[in-house]
Backbone as numpy.savetxt, mean C-alpha at the origin, in Angstrom:
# Nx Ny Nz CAx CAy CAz Cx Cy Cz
21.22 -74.26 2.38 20.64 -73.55 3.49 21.36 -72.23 3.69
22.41 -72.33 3.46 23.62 -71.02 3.78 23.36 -69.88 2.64
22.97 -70.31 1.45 22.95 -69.47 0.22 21.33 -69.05 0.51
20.22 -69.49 1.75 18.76 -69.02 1.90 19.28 -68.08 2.76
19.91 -68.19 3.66 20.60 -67.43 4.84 21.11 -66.03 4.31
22.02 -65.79 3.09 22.56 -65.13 2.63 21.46 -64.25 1.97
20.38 -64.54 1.40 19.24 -63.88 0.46 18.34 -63.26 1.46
18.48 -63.75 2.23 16.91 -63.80 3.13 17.83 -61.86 4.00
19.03 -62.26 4.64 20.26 -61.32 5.10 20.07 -59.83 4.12
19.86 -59.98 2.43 20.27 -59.32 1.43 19.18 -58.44 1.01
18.10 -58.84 1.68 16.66 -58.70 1.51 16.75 -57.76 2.34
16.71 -58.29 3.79 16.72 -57.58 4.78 17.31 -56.02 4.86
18.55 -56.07 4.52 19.42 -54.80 3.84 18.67 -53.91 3.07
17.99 -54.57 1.89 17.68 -53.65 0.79 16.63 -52.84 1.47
15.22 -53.62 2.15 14.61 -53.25 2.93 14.42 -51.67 3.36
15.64 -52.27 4.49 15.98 -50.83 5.05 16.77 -49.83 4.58
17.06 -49.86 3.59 17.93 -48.62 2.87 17.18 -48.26 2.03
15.86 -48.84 1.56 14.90 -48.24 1.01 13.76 -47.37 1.94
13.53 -47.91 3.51 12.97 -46.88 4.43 13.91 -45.72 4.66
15.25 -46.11 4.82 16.12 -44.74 5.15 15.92 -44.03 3.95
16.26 -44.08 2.76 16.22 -43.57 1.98 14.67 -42.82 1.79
13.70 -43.34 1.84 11.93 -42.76 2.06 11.91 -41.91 3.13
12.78 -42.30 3.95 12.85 -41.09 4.65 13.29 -39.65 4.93
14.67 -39.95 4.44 15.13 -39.09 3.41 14.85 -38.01 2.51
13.50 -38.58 1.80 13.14 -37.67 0.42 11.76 -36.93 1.51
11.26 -37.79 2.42 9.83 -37.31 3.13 10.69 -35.85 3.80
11.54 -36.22 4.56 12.42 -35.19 5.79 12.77 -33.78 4.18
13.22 -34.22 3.00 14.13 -33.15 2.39 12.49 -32.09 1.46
11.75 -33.07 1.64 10.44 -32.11 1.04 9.36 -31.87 2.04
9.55 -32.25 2.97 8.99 -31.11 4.10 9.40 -30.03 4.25
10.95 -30.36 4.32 11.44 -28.58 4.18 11.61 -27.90 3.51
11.88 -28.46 2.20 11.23 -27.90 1.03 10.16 -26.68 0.53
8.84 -27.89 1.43 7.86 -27.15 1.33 7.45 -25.72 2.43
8.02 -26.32 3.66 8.19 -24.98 4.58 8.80 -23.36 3.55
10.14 -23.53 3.06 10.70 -23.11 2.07 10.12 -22.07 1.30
9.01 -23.00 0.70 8.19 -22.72 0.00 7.21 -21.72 0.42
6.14 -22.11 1.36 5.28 -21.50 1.68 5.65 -19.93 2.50
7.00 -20.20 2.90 7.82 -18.65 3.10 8.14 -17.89 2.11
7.90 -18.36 0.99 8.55 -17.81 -0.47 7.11 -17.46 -0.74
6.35 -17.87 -0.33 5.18 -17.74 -0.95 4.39 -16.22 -0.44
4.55 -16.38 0.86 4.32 -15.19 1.72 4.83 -13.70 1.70
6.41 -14.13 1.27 7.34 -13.60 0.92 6.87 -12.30 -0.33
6.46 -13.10 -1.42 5.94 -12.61 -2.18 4.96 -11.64 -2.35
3.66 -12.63 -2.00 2.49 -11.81 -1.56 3.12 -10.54 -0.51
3.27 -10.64 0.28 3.74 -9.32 0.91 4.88 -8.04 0.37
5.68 -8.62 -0.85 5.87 -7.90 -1.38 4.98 -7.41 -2.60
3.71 -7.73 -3.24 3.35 -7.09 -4.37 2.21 -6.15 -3.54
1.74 -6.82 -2.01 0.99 -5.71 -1.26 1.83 -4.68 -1.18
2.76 -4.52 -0.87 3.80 -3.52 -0.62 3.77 -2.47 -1.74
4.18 -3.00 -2.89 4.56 -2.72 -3.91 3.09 -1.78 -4.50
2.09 -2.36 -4.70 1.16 -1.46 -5.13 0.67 -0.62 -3.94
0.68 -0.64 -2.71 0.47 0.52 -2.06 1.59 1.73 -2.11
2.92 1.46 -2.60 3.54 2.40 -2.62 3.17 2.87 -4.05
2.62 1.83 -4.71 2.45 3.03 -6.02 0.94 3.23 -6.05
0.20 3.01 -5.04 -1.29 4.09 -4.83 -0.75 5.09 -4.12
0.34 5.20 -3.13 0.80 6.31 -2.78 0.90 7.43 -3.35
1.84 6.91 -4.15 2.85 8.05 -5.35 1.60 8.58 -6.47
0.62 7.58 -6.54 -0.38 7.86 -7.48 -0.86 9.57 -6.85
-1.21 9.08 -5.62 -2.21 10.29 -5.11 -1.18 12.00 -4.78
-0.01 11.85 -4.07 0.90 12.26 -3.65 1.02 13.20 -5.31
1.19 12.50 -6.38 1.37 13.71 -7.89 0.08 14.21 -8.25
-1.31 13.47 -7.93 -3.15 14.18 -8.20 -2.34 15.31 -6.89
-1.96 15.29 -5.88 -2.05 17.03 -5.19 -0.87 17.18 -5.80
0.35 17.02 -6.32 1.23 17.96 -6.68 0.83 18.39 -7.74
-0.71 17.80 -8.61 -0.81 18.60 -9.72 -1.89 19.96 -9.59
-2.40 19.88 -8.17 -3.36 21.01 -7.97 -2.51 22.20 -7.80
-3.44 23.46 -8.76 -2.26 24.80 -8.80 -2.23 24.95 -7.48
-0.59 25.57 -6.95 -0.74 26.53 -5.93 0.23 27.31 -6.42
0.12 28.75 -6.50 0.79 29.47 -7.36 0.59 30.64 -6.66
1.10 32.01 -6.72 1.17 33.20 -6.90 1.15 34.04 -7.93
-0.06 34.68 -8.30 -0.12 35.40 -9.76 0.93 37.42 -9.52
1.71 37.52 -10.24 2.09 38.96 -9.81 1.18 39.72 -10.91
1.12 40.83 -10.80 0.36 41.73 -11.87 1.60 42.33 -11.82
1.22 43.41 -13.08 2.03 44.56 -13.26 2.77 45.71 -11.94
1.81 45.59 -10.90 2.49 46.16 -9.85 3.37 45.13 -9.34
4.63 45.23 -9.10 5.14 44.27 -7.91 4.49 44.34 -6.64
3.89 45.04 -6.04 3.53 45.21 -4.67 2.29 44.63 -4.63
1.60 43.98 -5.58 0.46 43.42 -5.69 0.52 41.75 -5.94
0.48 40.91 -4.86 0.50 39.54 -5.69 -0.33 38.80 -4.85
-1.33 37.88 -6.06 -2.69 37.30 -5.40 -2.20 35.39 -5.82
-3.01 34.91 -4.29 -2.96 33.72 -4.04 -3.74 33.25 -5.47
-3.42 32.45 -6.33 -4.65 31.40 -7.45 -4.43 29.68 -6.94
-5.07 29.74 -6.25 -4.69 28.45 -5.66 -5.91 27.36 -5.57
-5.79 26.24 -6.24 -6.84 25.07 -5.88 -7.49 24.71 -4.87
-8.80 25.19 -4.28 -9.78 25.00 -2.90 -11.00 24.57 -3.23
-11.11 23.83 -4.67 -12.15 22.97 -4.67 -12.17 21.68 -5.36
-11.00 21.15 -5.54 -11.21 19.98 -5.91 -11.16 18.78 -5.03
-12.30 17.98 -5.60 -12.08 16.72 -4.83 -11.20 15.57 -5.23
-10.52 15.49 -4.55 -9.67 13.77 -5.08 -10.03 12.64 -4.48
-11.13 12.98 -3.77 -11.86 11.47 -3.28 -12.87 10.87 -4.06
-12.95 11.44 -5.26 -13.78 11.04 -6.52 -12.88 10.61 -7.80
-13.15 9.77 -8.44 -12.59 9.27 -9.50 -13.36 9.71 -11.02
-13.66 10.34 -11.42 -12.37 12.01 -12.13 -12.99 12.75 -10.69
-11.71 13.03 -10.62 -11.79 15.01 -9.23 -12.98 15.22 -9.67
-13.65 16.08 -8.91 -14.96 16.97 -9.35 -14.05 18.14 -8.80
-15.12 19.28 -8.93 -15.08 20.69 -8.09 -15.61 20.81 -7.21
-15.69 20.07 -6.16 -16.36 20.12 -4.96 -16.12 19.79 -3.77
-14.64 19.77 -3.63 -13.78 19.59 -1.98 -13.08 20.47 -1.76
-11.82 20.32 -1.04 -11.31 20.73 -0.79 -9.88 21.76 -1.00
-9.66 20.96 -2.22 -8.80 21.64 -2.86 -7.22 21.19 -1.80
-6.59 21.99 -2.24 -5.24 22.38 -0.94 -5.82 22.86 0.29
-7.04 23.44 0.32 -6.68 23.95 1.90 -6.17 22.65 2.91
-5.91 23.26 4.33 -5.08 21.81 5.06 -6.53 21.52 5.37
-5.73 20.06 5.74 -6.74 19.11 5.71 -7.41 18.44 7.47
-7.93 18.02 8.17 -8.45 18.27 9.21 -7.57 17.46 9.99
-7.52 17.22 10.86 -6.83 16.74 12.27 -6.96 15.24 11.94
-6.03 14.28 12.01 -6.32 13.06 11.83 -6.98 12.34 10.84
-6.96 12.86 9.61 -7.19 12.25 8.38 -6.45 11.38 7.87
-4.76 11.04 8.45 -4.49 10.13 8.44 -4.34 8.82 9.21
-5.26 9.16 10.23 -5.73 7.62 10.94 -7.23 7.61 11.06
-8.17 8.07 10.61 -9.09 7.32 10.51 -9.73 8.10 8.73
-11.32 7.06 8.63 -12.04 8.02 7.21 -12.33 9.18 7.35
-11.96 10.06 6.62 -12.26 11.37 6.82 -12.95 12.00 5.39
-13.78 12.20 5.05 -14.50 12.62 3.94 -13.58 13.53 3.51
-13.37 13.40 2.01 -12.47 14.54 0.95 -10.91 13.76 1.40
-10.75 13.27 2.06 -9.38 12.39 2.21 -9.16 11.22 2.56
-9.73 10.37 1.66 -10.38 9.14 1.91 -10.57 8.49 0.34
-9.85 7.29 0.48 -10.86 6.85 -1.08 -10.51 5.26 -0.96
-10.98 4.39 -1.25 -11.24 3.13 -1.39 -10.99 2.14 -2.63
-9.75 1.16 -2.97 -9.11 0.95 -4.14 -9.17 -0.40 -4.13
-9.58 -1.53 -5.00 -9.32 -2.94 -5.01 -8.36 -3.43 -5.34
-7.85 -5.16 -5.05 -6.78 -5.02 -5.32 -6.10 -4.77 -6.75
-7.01 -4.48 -7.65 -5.95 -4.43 -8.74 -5.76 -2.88 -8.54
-5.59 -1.88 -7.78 -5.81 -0.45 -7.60 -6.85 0.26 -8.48
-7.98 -0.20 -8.67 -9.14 0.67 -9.30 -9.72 1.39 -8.13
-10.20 2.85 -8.43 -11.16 3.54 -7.47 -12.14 2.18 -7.28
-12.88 2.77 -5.99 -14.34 2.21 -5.77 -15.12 2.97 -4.98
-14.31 4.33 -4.59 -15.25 4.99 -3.48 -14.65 6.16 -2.70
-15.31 6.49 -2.59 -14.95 7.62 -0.87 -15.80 7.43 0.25
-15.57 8.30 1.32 -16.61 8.78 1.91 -15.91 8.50 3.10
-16.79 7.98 4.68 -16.56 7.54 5.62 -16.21 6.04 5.65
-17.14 5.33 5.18 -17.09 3.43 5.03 -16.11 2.92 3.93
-15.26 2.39 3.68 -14.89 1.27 2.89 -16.20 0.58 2.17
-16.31 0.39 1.16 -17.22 -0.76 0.42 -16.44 -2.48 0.78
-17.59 -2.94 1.00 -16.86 -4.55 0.96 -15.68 -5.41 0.60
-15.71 -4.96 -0.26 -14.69 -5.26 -1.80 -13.19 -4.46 -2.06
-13.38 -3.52 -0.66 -12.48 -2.59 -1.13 -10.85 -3.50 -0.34
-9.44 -3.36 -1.05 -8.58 -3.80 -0.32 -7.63 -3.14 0.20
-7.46 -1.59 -0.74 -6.67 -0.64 0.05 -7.34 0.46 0.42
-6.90 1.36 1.70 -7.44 2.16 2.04 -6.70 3.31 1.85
-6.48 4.59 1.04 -6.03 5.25 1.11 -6.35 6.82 1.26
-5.13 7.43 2.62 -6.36 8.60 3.38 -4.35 9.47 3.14
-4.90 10.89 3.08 -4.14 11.77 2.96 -4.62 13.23 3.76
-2.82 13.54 4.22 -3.11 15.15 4.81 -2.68 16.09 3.47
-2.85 17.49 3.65 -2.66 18.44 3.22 -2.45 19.20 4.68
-0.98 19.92 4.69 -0.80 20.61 6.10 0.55 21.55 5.16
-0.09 22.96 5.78 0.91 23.77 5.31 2.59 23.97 6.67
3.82 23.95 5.89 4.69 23.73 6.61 5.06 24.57 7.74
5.50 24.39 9.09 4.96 25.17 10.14 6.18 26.17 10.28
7.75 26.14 9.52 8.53 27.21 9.04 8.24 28.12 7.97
6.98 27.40 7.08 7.09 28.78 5.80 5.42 28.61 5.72
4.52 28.77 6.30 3.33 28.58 5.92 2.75 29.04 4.83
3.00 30.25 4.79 2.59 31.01 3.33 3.06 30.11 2.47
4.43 29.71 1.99 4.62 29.23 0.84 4.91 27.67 0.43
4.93 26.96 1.36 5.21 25.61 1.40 4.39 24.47 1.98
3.90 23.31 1.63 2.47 22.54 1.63 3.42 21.30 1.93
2.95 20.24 2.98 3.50 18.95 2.95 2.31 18.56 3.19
2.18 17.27 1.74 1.85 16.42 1.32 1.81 14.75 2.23
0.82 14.02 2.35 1.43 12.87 3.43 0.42 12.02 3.20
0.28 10.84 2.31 -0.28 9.84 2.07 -0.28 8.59 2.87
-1.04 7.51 3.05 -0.64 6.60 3.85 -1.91 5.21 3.14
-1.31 4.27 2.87 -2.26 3.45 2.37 -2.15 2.28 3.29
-3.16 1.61 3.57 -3.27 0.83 4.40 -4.52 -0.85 3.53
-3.73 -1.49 3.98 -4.66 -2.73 3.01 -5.58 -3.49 4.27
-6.68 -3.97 3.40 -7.71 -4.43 4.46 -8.30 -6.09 3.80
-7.71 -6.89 5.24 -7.95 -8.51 4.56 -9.31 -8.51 5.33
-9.91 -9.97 5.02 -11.21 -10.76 5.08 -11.49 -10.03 6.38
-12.90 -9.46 6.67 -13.58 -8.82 7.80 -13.32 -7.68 8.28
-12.79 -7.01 7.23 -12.61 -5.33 7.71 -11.68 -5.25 8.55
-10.60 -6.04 9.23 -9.31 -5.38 9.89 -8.53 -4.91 8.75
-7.96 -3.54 9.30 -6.75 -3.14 8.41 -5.69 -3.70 8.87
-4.63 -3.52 8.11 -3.32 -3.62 8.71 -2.75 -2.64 8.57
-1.16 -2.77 9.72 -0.35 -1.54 9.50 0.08 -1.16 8.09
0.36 0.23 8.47 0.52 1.21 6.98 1.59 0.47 5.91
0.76 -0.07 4.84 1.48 -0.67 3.65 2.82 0.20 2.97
2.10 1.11 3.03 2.86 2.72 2.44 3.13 4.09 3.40
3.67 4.68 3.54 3.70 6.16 3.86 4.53 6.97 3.16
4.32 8.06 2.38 4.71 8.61 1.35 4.46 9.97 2.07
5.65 11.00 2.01 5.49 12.31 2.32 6.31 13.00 1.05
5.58 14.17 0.98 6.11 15.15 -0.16 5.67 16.69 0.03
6.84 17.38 -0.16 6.49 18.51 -0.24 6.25 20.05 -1.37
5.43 20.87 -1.65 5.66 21.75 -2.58 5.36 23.04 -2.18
6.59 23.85 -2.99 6.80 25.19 -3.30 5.68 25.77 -3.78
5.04 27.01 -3.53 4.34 28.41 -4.42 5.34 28.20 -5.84
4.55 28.19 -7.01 5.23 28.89 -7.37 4.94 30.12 -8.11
């Protein structure tokens, strides 16, 4: 009877050091998975990051590559503006038909502004310009052109801002903001 006593006791034990223990592994992969799903977020918010700063930089070198220059002639006392005032970069190839460098209108970097405006999915392919976003589109990227208010004649700041847009057309705050400036030369 004493040796049923003893088994029945031994049982009992194993029992529960097999719930503590189940409990154990339940408690250490819950948090685990919390862990996880922060790593996960983590991520995603950095490769949003990451390609809006490089749709930034994309657009920010399309205007540092539009001429703005000063041609001299043979007179020194003679020197003419040759400067880019019609290209569009809200088209995917530029056309000749925007804006060029001149500055760019009041608040083009918070809302669509035609000629500073263009619409990119997430793998960063064009998809558009204009006023509207297309459906499909996930970044929004809108830029100034503003000549600098110490050297106007000769100095242009540049100011990109990309903004990504989840399920139902809310944007979110600015993924990117990229400012740059250039010399005449």
């Amino acid at each position: 009877m004493r040796t049923a006593v003893r088994s029945l006791d031994s049982a009992g034990f194993a029992l529960l050091e097999v719930l503590i223990t189940a409990g154990l592994v339940v408690a250490v992969a819950a948090g685990a998975s919390h862990i996880l799903a922060m790593a996960v977020r983590a991520t995603h918010g950095a490769r949003v990051r990451t390609m809006a700063s490089m749709l930034a930089a994309e657009k920010i070198e399309q205007l540092r590559s539009l001429a703005w220059t000063h041609i001299t002639t043979s007179s020194p006392a003679i020197s003419i503006s040759s400067s880019d005032v019609t290209t569009d970069l809200s088209n995917d190839p530029a056309t000749d038909s925007g804006p060029g460098l001149l500055p760019s209108p009041p608040g083009t970097l918070d809302a669509n502004v035609a000629y500073f405006v263009d619409y990119l999915d997430g793998a960063g392919r064009w998809m558009g310009g204009g006023g509207s976003p297309p459906p499909s589109a996930v970044y929004i990227r809108r830029w100034a052109v503003r000549p600098l208010a110490s050297d106007p004649e000769n100095i242009l700041v540049f100011q990109v801002v990309v903004t990504t847009r989840v399920p139902g057309g809310v944007t979110s705050p600015d993924a990117a903001h990229l400012v740059s400036i250039q010399a005449r030369k």
